[in-house]
Each structure stands twice: as structure tokens, then as C-alpha cells.
XYZ file of C-alpha atoms in Angstrom:
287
model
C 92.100 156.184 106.782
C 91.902 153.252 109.220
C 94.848 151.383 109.370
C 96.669 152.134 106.396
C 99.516 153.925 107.640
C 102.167 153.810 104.662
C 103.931 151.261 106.781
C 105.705 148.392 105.510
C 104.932 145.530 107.635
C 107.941 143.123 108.281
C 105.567 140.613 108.407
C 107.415 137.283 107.246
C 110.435 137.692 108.885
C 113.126 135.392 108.924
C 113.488 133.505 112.247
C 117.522 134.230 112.176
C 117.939 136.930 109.948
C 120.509 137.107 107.229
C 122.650 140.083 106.069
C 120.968 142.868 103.841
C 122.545 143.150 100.298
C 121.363 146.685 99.503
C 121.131 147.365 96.083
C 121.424 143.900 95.109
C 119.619 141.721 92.596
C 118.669 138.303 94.086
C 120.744 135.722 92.765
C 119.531 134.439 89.451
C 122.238 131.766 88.640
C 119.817 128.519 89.707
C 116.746 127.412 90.783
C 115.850 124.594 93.545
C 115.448 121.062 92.494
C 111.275 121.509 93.717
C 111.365 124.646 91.611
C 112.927 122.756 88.350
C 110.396 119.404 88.890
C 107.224 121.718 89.181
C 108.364 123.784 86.223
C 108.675 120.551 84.436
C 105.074 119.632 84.756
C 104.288 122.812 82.659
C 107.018 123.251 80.842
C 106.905 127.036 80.425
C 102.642 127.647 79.689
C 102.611 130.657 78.428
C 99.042 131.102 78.527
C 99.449 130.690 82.213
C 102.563 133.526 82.360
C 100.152 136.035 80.567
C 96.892 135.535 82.706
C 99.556 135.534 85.759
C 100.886 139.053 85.818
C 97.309 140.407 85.331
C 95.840 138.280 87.828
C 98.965 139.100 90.540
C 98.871 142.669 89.773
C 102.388 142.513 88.226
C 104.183 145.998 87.312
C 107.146 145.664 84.419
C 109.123 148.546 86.433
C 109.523 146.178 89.108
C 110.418 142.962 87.159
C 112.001 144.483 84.144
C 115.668 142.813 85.210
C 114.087 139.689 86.611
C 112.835 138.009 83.876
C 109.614 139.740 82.928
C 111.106 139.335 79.206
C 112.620 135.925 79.780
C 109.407 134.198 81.401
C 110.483 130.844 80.349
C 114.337 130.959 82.372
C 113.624 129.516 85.776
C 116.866 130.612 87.399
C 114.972 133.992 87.152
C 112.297 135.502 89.934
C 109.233 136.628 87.568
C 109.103 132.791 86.527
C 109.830 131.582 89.461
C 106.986 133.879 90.993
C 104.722 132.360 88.358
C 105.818 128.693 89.358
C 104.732 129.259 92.318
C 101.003 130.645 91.286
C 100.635 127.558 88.965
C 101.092 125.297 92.007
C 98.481 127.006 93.653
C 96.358 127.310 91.103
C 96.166 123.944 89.905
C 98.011 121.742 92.791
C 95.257 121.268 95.322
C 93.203 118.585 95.295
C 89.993 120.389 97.304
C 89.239 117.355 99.654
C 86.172 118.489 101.199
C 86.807 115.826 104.122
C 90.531 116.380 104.562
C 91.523 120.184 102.976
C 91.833 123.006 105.407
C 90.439 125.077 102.793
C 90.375 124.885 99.115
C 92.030 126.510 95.903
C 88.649 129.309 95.759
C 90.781 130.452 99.237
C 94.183 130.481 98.392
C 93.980 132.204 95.405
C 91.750 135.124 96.835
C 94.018 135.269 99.240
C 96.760 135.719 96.283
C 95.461 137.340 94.247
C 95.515 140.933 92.873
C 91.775 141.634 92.801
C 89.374 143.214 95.456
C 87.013 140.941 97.553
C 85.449 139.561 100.684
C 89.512 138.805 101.369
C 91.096 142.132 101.216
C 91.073 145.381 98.987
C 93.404 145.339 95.449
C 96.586 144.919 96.168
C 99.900 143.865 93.456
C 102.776 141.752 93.626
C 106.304 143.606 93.649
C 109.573 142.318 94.342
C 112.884 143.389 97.222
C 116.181 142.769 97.178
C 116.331 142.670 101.162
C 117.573 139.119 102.444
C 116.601 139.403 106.249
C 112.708 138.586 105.290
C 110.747 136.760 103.221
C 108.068 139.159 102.185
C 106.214 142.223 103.613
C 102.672 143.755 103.097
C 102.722 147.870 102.516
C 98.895 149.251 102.936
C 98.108 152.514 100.458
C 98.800 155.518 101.561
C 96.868 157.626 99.360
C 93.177 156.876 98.192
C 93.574 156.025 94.519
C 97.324 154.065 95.266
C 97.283 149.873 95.777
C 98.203 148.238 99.053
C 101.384 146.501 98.164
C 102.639 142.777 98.388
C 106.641 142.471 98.157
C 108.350 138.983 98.319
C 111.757 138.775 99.071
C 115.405 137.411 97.867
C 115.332 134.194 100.483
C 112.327 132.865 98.633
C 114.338 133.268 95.254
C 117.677 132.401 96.462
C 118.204 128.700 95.299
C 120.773 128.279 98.251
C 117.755 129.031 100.796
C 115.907 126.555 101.729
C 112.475 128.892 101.561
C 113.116 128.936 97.500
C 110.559 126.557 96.676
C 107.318 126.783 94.984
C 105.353 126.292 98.143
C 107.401 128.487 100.517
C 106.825 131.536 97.847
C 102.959 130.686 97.792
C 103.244 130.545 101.475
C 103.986 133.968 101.862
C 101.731 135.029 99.139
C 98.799 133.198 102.119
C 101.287 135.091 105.099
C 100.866 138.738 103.018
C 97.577 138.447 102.311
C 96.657 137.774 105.203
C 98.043 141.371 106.568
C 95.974 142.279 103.444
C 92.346 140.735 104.965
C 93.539 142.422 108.559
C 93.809 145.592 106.946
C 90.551 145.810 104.922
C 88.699 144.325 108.364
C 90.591 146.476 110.832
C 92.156 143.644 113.066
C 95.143 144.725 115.253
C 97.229 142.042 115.676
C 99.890 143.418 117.042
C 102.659 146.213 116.584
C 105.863 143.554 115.919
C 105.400 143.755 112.144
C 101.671 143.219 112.152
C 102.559 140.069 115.122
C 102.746 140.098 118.805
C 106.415 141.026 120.553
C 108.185 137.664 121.325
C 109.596 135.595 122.058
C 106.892 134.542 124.327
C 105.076 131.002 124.695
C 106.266 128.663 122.225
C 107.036 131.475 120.187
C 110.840 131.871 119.656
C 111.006 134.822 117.741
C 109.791 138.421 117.691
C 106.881 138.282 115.660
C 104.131 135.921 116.778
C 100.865 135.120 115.913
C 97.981 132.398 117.746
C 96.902 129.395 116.172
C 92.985 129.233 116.204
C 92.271 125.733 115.948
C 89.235 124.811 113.506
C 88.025 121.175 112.617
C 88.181 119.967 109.023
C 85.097 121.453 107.321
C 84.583 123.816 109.639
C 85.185 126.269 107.027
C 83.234 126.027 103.477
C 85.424 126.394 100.291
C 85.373 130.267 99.951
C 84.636 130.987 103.503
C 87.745 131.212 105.145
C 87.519 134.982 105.224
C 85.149 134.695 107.659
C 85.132 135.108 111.418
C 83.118 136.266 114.453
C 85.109 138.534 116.245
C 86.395 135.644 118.665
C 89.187 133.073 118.855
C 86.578 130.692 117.686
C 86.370 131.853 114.173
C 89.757 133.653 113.033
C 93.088 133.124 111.254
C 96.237 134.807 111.981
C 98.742 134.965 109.077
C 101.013 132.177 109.982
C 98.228 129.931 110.359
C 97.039 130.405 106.676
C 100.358 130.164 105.834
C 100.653 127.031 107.705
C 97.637 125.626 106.749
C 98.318 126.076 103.573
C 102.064 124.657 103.218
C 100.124 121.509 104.712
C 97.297 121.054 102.669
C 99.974 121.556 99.370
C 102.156 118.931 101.751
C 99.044 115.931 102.238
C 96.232 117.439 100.417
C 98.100 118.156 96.530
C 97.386 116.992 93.369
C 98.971 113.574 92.683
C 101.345 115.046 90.351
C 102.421 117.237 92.234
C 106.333 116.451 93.147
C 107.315 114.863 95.911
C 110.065 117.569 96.514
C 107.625 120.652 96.414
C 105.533 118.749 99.061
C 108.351 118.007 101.216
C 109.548 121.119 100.993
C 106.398 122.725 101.915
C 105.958 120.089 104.856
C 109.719 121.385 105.929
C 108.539 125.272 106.085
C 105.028 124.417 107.930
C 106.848 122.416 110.280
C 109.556 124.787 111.237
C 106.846 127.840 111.612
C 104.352 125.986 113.382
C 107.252 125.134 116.556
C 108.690 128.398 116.346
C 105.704 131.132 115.492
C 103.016 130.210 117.409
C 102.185 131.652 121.430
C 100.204 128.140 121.704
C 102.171 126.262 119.653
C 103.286 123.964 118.249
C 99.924 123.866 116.099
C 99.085 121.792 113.756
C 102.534 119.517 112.057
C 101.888 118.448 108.325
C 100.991 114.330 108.200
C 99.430 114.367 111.175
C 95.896 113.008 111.047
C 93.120 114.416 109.304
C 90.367 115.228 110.018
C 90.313 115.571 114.073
């Protein structure tokens, strides 16, 4: 069965680590000031809510006390989970000379349904606090590999609990998702190499592989060619992404989600990479 061990990969860890509340509910008393201004573009679309949870592969066992029936209350996770697939469903602007890659991308990447990206997967939700999300490959022919975010990027007190930091790791999971369905090994530290080690300052690292602007077509990015010349690793999407939502957004996009996403990329591409620091959001584009 390849690589689909029944593992959970630990794959978006936090760089520090933060106590575990077992048992716990994430807190659901506020949401981040990015969180409230991108919710107030949409104002609670319902239309959007209900093509959401089909589209993420949402389960009502696993959001049933976090707002599955109370889409519309932000301070919740299901709506903030949703906030955060509206921004990248609708906040890129697709600059074919200045984009790393464009919305067709990200949301394959997201998304619940099979492709060129990875096999069906769905969205669930943990209560652990020391990572931000993990990938979980089926076990069992007819189950779903698994996507789980975690309490940090829900957590209005943590600075991760924005609407591009929770897309983020929807790219970062995914990602383990496409290295699953293509057999990549890259490596045992949660689906990263053992660190610290380069630039890397944590234990779970991944390379940047440095591509020009355009060098991908819109809807190609899940392709490669077996060499360092052609090839993502799962902080780099992430990255990538968190900048192009940073410099590359819709103009109505709030300032505060982009700043916030230009934060996150920032801080993972000094501490993640081997050959960092990789690329920093607002540098120049393209190169």
C-alpha cells in the first residue's frame, strides 16, 4: 500500500511548541482582527458555507460543537475554517507575471477532491495545541487520507489564527497529500528532514527549490521531474503561498490578513528551510 502507513504526520509543527490541552475544545470566545475584517467582506455567504463543507470534505461528527450549526459566529472554528477557504478562493489576483502560482493551484491543493494533486482526502479538526495541522494517509482501501488543522490556527491569542495562516496549512497538508499519492520520501521527522540543520532551526525541515516567476503554468504546480529543478516541498507551497496572498491578493483584500500572512511566510522561510532563508514576502518579483 505504498506509503500510507496509518501514520499521522506531525507535519506543521510549531517551531516552540505549546502545552497539549487534551480533551479540550479550542477556544471559541474571539476571533483575530484579520479574521473579523475578511469576514466582513462577506458578511456570512451562505451559499459559500454550503458549497464549502462539500468541497473540503467536511464531516458533522467532527464539527458538530464547533459551529457546524452556527456557520455565521466567527468566534467559532467551522466558520472560521470557511473564512479561510473564501480567501483562497476568491483573494488572489492570478498575476501571470508576478503570482507564484494561481487560485486553479491552491485550491487543488485544498481541496477535498481527487486529482493530478493528491488522492481524496477531508478536512477534520484537533484539539492538540503543540501543531498547527497534520496529514493522516488511509489505512484501509475504501477509507480517506485525512487533513486535521489544529487549535493554534483557531486560537485568537495565536498569532497563526488568521485567515491566511489556516489556508497556509491547508497548502503545508496537502502537500504531504501530493507526496503521498507520488511516493516522495521526504524525510522521517514528520514527513521533513531531522534538524536543526542549515538554516533550519527546528526539527522538521524541508528545501526550498527555487523556480522563476512563470516557471510554473496556472494548474501545473503539481508537476516535477524527479530533480531539485522541478519540485516543491511543503513549506515552500506554504510559503509561496502566504506570499502571493501577502503581494499578489485581491485589492480588497485587508491589509491585516496580508500582513499577517507576510508575518507567517517570513518567520518559516528563516527558520524551516536547510538553504534558507528562501524567498521573504515584498521582495522583488519576478527575478
Amino acid at each position: 500500500m505504498n506509503l500510507k502507513q496509518g501514520i499521522a504526520l506531525m507535519s506543521s509543527v510549531l517551531a516552540f511548541g505549546l502545552a497539549t490541552e487534551a480533551g479540550a475544545v479550542c477556544n471559541q470566545t474571539a476571533a483575530s482582527t484579520s479574521d473579523r475584517a475578511l469576514w466582513n467582506t462577506h458578511g456570512c455567504w451562505q451559499d459559500f458555507f454550503l458549497w464549502q463543507y462539500q468541497a473540503y470534505g467536511l464531516r458533522s461528527g467532527d464539527w458538530s460543537n464547533r459551529g457546524w450549526n452556527n456557520a455565521c459566529n466567527v468566534n467559532l472554528e467551522y466558520p472560521k475554517h470557511w473564512n479561510a477557504s473564501y480567501l483562497l478562493t476568491y483573494g488572489m489576483a492570478d498575476n501571470l507575471s508576478q503570482s507564484f502560482h494561481g487560485t486553479v493551484d491552491y485550491r487543488a491543493t485544498a481541496e477535498a477532491r481527487s486529482s493530478k494533486f493528491h488522492d481524496s482526502l477531508y478536512h477534520s479538526i484537533t484539539d492538540r495545541t503543540d501543531v498547527f495541522g497534520t496529514f493522516t494517509p488511509r489505512f484501509w482501501p475504501w477509507d480517506t487520507d485525512r487533513v486535521e488543522t489544529a487549535c493554534p490556527l483557531y486560537n485568537a491569542t495565536v498569532s497563526n489564527s488568521n485567515p491566511g495562516s489556516r489556508a497556509g496549512d491547508y497548502m503545508h497538508e496537502g502537500w504531504h497529500a501530493y507526496f503521498d499519492k507520488y511516493n516522495f520520501n521526504n524525510g522521517n521527522t514528520g514527513g521533513h528532514r531531522p534538524g536543526p540543520q542549515g538554516a533550519c532551526t527546528i526539527n522538521g525541515c524541508d528545501y526550498f527549490y527555487f523556480h522563476g516567476i512563470g516557471a510554473y503554468a496556472f494548474g501545473a504546480l503539481w508537476e516535477n521531474n524527479g530533480t531539485a529543478s522541478r519540485f516543491h516541498s511543503p513549506n515552500q507551497v506554504q510559503v509561496e503561498f502566504l506570499c502571493d496572498v501577502a503581494d499578489q491578493s485581491q485589492w480588497w483584500v485587508p491589509l491585516s490578513v496580508r500582513q499577517a500572512a507576510a508575518s507567517d511566510a517570513n518567520a518559516r522561510a528563516a527558520s524551516r528551510f536547510i538553504n534558507g532563508p528562501g524567498y521573504t514576502c515584498g521582495s522583488p518579483r519576478p527575478w
